[in-house]
Short mmCIF file of C-alpha atoms and ligand atoms in Angstrom, two decimals:
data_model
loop_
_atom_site.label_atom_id
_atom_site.label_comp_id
_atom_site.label_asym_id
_atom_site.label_seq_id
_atom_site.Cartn_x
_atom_site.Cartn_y
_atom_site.Cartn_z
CA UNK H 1 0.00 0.00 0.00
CA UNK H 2 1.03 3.39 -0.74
CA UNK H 3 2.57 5.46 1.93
CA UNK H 4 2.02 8.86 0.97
CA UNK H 5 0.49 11.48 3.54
CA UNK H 6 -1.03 13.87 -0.39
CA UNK H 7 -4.07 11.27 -0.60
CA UNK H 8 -6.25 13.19 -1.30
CA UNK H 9 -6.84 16.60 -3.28
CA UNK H 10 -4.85 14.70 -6.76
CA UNK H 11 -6.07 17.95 -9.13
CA UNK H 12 -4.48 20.57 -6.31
CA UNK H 13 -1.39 18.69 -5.63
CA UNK H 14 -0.96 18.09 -8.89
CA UNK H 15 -0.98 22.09 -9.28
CA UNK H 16 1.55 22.35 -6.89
CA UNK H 17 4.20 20.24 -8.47
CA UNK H 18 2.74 16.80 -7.91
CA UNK H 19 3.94 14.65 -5.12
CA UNK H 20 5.45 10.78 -5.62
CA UNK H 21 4.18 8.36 -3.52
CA UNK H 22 6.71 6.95 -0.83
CA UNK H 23 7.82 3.85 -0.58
CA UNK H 24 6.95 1.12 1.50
CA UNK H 25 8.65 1.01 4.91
CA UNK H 26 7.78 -1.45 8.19
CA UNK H 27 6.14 0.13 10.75
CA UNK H 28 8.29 0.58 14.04
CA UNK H 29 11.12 -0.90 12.65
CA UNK H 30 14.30 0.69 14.22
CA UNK H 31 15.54 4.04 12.68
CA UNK H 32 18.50 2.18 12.82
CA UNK H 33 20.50 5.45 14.43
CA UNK H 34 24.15 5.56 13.26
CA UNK H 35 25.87 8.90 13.48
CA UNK H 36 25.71 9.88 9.42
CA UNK H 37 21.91 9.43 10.01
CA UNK H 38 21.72 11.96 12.43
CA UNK H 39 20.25 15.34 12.40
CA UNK H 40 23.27 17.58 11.31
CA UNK H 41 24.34 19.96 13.47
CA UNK H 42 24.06 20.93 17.02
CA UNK H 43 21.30 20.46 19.98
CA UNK H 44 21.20 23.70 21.65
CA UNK H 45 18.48 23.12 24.78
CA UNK H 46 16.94 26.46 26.60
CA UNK H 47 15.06 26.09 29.31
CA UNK H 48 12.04 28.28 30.47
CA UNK H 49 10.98 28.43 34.12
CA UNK H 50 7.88 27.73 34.72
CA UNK H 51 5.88 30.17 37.86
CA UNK H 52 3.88 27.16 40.19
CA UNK H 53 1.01 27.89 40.03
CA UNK H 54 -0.88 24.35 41.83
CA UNK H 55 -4.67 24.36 41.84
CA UNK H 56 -5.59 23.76 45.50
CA UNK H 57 -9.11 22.57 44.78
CA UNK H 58 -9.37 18.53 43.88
CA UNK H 59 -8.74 17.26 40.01
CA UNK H 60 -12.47 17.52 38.24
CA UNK H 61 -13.52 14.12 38.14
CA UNK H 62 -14.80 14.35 34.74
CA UNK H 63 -11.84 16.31 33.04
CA UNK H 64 -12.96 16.06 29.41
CA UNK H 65 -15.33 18.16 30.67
CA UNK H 66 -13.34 21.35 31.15
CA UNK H 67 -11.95 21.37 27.47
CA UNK H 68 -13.02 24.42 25.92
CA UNK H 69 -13.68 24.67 22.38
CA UNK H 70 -13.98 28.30 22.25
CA UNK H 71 -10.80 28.84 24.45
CA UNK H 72 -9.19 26.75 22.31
CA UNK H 73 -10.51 28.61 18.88
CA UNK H 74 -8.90 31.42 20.45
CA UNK H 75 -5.55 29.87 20.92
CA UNK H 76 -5.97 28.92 17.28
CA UNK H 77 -6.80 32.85 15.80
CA UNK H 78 -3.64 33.56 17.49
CA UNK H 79 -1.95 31.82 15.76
CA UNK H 80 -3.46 32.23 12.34
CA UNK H 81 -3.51 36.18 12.82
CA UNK H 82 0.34 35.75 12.30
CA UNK H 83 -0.22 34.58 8.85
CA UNK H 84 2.13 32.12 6.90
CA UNK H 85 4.25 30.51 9.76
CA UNK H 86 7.03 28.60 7.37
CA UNK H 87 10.32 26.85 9.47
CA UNK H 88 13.01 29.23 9.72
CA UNK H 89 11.14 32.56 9.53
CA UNK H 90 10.39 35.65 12.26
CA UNK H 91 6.78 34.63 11.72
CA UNK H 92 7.23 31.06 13.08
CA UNK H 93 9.35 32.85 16.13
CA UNK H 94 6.21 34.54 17.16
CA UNK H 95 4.24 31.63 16.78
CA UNK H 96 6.88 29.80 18.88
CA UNK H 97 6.91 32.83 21.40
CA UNK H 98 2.77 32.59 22.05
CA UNK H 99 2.97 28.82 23.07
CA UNK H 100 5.73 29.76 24.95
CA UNK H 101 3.69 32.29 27.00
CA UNK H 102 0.86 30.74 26.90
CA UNK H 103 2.18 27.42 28.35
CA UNK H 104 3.52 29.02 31.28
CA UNK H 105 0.66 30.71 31.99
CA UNK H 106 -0.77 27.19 32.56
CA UNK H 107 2.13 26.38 34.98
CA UNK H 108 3.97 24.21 32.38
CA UNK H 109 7.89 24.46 32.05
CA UNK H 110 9.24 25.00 28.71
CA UNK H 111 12.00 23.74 26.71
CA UNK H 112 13.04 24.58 22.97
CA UNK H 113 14.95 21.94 21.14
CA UNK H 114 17.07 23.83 18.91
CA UNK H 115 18.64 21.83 15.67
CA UNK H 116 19.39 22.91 12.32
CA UNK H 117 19.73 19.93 9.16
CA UNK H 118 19.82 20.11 5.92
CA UNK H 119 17.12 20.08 3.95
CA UNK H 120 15.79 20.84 0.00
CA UNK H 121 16.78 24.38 0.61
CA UNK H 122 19.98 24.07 2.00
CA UNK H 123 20.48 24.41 6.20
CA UNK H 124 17.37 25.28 8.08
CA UNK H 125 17.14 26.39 11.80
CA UNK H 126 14.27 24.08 13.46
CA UNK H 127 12.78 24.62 17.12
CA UNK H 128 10.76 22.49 18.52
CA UNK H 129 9.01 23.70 21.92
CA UNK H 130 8.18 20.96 24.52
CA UNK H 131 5.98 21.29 27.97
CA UNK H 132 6.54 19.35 30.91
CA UNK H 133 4.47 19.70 34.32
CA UNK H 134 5.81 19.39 37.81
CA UNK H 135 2.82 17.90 40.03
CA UNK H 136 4.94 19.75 43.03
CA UNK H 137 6.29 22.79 41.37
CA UNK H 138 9.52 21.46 41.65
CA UNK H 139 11.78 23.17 38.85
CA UNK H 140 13.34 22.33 36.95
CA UNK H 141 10.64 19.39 36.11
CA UNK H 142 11.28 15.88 36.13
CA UNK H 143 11.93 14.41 33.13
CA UNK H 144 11.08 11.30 34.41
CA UNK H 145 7.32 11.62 35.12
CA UNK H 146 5.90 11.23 32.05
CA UNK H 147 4.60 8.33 29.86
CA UNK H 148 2.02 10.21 27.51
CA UNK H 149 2.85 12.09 24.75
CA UNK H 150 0.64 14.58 22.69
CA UNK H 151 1.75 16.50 19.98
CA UNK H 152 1.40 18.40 17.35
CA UNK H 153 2.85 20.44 14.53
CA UNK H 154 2.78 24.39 14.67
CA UNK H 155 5.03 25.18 10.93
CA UNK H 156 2.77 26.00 8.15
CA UNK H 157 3.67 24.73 4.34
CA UNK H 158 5.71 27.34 2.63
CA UNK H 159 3.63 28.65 -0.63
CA UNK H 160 5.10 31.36 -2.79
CA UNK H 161 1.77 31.12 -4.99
CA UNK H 162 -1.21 31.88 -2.28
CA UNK H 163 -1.46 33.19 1.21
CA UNK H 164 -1.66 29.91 3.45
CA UNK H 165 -2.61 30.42 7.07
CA UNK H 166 -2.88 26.48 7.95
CA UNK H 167 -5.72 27.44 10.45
CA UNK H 168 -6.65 23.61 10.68
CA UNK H 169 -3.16 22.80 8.83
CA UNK H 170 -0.93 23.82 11.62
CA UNK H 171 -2.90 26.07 13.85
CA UNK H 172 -6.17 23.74 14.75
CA UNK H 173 -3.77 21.60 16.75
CA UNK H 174 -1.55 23.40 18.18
CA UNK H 175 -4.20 25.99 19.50
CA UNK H 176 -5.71 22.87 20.93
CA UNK H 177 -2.83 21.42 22.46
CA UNK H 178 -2.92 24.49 24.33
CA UNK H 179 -6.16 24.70 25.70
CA UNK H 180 -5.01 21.14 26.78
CA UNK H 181 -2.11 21.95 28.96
CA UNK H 182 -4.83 24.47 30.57
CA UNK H 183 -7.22 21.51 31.49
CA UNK H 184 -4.21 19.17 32.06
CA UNK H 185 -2.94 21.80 35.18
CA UNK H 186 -5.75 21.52 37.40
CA UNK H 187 -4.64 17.77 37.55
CA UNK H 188 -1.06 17.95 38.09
CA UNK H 189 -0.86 14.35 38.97
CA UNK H 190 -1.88 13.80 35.41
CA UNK H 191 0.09 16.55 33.61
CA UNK H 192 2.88 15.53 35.02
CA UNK H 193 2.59 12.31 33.13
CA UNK H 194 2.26 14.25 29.87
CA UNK H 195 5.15 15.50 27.83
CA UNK H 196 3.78 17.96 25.56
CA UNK H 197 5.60 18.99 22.14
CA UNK H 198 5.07 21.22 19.29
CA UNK H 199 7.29 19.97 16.13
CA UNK H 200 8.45 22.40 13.76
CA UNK H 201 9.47 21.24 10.16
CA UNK H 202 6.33 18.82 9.45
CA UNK H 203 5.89 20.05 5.77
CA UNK H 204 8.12 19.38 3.38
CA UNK H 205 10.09 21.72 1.64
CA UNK H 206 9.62 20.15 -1.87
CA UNK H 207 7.81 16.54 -1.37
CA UNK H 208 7.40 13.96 1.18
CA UNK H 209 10.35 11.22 1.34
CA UNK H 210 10.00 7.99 3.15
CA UNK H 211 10.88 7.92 7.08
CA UNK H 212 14.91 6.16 5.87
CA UNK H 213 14.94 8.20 3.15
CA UNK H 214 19.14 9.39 3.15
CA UNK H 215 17.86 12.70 2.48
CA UNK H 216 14.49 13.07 4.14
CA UNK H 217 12.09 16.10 3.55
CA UNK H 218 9.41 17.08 5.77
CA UNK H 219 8.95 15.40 9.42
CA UNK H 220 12.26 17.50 10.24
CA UNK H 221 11.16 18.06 14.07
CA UNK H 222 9.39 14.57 15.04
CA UNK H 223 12.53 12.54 13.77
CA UNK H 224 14.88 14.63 15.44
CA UNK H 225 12.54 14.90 18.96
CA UNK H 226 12.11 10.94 18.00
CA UNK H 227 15.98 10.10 18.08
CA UNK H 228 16.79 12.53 21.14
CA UNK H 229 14.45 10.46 22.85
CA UNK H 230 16.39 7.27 22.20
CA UNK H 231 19.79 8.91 22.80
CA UNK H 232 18.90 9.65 25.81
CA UNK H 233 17.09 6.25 27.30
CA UNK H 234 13.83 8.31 27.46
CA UNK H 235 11.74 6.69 24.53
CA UNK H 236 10.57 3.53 26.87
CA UNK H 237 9.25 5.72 29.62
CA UNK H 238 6.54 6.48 27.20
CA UNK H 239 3.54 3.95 26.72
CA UNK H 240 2.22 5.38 24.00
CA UNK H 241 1.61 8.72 21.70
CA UNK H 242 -1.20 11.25 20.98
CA UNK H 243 -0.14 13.07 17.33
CA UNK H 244 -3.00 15.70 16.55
CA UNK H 245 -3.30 17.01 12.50
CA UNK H 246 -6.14 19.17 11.34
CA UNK H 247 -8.65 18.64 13.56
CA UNK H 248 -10.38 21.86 12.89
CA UNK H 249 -12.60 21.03 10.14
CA UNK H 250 -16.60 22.03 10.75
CA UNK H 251 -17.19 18.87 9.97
CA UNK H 252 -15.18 16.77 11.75
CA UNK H 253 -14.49 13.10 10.32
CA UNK H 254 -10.85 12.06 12.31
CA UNK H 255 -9.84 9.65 9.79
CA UNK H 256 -7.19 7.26 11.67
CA UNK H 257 -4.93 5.59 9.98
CA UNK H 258 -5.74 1.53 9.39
CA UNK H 259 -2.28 0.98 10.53
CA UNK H 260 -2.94 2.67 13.92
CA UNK H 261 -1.70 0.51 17.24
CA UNK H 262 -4.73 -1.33 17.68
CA UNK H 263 -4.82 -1.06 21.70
CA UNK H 264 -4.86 3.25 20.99
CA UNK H 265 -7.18 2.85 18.46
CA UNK H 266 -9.69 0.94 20.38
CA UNK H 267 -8.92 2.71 23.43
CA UNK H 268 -9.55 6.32 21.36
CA UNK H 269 -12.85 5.03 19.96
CA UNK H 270 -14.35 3.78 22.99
CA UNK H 271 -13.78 7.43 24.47
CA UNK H 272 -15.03 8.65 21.51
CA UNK H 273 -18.21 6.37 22.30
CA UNK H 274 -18.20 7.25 26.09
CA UNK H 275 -18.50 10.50 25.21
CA UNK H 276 -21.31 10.32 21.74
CA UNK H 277 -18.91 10.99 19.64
CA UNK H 278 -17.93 7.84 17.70
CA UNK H 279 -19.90 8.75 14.61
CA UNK H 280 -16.72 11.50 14.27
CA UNK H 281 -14.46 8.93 13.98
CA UNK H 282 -13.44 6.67 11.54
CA UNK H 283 -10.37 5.44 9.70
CA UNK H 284 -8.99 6.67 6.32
CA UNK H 285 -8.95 4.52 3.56
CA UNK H 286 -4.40 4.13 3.74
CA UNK H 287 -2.22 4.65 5.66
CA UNK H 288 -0.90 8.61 6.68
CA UNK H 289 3.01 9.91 6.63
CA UNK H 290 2.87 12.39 9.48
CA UNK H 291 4.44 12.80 12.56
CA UNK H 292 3.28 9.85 14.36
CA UNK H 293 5.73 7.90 12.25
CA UNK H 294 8.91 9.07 13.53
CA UNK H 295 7.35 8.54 17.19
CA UNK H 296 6.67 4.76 15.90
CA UNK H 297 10.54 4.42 14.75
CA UNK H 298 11.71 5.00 18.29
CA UNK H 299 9.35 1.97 19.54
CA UNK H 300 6.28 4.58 21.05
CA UNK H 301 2.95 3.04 20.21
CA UNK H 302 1.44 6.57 18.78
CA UNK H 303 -1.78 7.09 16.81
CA UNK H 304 -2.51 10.30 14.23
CA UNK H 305 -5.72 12.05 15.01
CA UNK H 306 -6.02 13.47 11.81
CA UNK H 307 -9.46 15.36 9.59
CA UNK H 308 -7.71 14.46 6.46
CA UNK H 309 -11.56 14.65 4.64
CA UNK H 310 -10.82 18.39 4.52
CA UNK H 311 -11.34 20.04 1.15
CA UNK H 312 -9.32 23.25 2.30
CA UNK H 313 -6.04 21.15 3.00
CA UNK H 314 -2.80 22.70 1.51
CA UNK H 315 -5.35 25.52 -0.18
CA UNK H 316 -5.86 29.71 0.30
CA UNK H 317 -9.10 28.59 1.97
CA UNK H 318 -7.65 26.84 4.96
CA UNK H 319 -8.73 29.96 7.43
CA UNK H 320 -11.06 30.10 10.73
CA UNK H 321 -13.80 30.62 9.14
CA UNK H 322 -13.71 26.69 7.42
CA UNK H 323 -12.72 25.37 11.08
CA UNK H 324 -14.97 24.97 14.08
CA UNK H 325 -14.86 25.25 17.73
CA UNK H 326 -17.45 22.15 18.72
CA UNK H 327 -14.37 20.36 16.25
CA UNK H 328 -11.65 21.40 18.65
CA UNK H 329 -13.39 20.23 21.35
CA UNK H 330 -14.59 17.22 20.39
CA UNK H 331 -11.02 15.76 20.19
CA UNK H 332 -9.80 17.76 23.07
CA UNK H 333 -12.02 15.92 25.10
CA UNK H 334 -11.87 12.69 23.43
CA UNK H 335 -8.47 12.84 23.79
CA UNK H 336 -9.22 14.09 27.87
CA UNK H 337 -10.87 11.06 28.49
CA UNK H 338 -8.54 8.19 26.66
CA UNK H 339 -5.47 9.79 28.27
CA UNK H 340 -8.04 9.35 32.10
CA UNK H 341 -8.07 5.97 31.60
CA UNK H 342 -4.99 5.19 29.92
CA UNK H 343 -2.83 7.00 32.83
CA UNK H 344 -5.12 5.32 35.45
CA UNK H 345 -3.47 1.83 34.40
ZN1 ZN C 1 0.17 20.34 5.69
#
């Protein structure tokens, strides 16, 4: 089967240079990590402090219940009222800068991962931003606590042809992964188990390449967050992954891949059903390239909870007014609920 994340949308991606399908490649084999396959360059790591800031009233019981859809919308116009957020450019900086602030305003410690690698278009400068919780306020956090992760991308595709805002290609997720680490704080018990991380460098400069591709495009932050993981013994603290893709859309269809981790994929829909929303989730017809892959290559069950039924994707007309609040939501709290249960264990 075809491993190609441009399913969909043939007449616009074949507008926009076409894209080749990639090649087959075994799920959660080993990246096989030998120095000439690493990320070029250096890891520069910058640490934020976090203020505590510790709820003193008891966890809600129902969590999934304090997601909120507008809140999160909100998150999400910041970020589109940037406009074009490409790797490598001021734009994405003050993208970068409003997670930033608005992660410590939920009491979560920050960290940007700082790499550059080659790419298409010669050395680019990636960041990727990562929250972690402290259940006592201890700082810096442990990085020991967690075994969730959620992520998402925050980069939008560069396009010298339209104006592209990504508000559910970029923004929809990341907005939400903010609202998140909100709902996440007045559980620190819970946050604490959650590593949170915004990848930059998910679109690819020029086309998609296959995960062991010698000169990969696209996926740029997940493979590098991926093999830090492993280099440094953290990858088996973490039972599993959360990846969230355009889950804006209005009408929201997540379309998992068929090649999800069938204990996440079970465990997501019967949230989903918990909660009267499994007729918003279904599985796409193949399988997805995104940033759930690279996750996979370091051994970290993770599952893509992705809208790719979205007419708008990679187009001028991806902006807030095609994406949806109820949308954010619905997977915010979806997601709320799996990680309730899954954390309980
Ligand atoms: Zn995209």
């Amino acid at each position: 089967m075809v491993r190609f994340r441009c399913l969909i949308l043939i007449a616009v991606v074949a507008a926009l240079g076409g894209c080749k399908p990639a090649p087959k490649a075994a799920s959660g084999t080993s990246p096989g990590e030998t120095e000439s396959e690493r990320p070029e360059a250096i890891s520069v790591i910058k640490s934020g402090g976090a203020p505590a800031k510790r709820p003193t009233v008891p966890p809600p019981a129902e969590i999934w219940k304090e997601f909120s859809g507008d809140k999160a919308f909100e998150e999400v116009r910041r970020q589109v009222e940037i406009g074009p957020r490409p790797s490598g450019t001021p734009e994405l900086e003050k993208a970068r800068v409003l997670i930033e602030e608005s992660l410590r305003r939920s009491g979560w410690e920050v960290e940007r991962q700082v790499f550059t690698t080659e790419t298409p278009r010669g050395p680019v400068e990636f960041i990727n931003v990562i929250g972690r919780f402290s259940a006592t306020g201890a700082h810096p956090a442990s990085r020991k606590t967690q075994r969730a992760l959620v992520c998402s991308h925050y980069d939008t595709k560069r396009f010298s042809t339209i104006k592209f805002v990504g508000a559910s290609d970029g923004a929809s997720s990341t907005g939400a992964l903010l609202e998140l680490a909100r709902v996440l704080a007045l559980d620190p018990a819970m946050a604490a188990q959650v590593e949170l991380v915004f990848f930059d460098g998910e679109e690819a400069f020029v086309q998609f390449t296959a995960p062991d591709d010698p000169k990969p495009d696209g996926l740029f932050g997940s493979r590098y967050y991926a093999r830090s993981l492993t280099a440094d013994g953290r990858a088996a603290q973490f039972k599993f992954g959360i990846l969230w893709d355009m889950i804006g859309d209005r009408d929201l269809t997540i379309t998992l891949p068929p090649d999800s981790p069938p204990e996440l994929s079970r465990g997501v829909l019967s949230s989903a059903e918990a909660l009267g929303l499994r007729q918003n989730f279904g599985f796409f017809a193949r399988t997805i390239l995104d940033d759930h892959e690279e996750l996979r290559r370091a051994h970290i069950p993770a599952i893509d909870l992705i809208d790719f039924d979205y007419v708008y994707w990679h187009t001028a007309g991806d902006t807030l007014e095609h994406i949806a609040p109820e949308s954010l939501q619905k997977v915010g709290a979806v997601t709320l609920h799996y990680l309730r249960q899954a954390l309980a264990k």
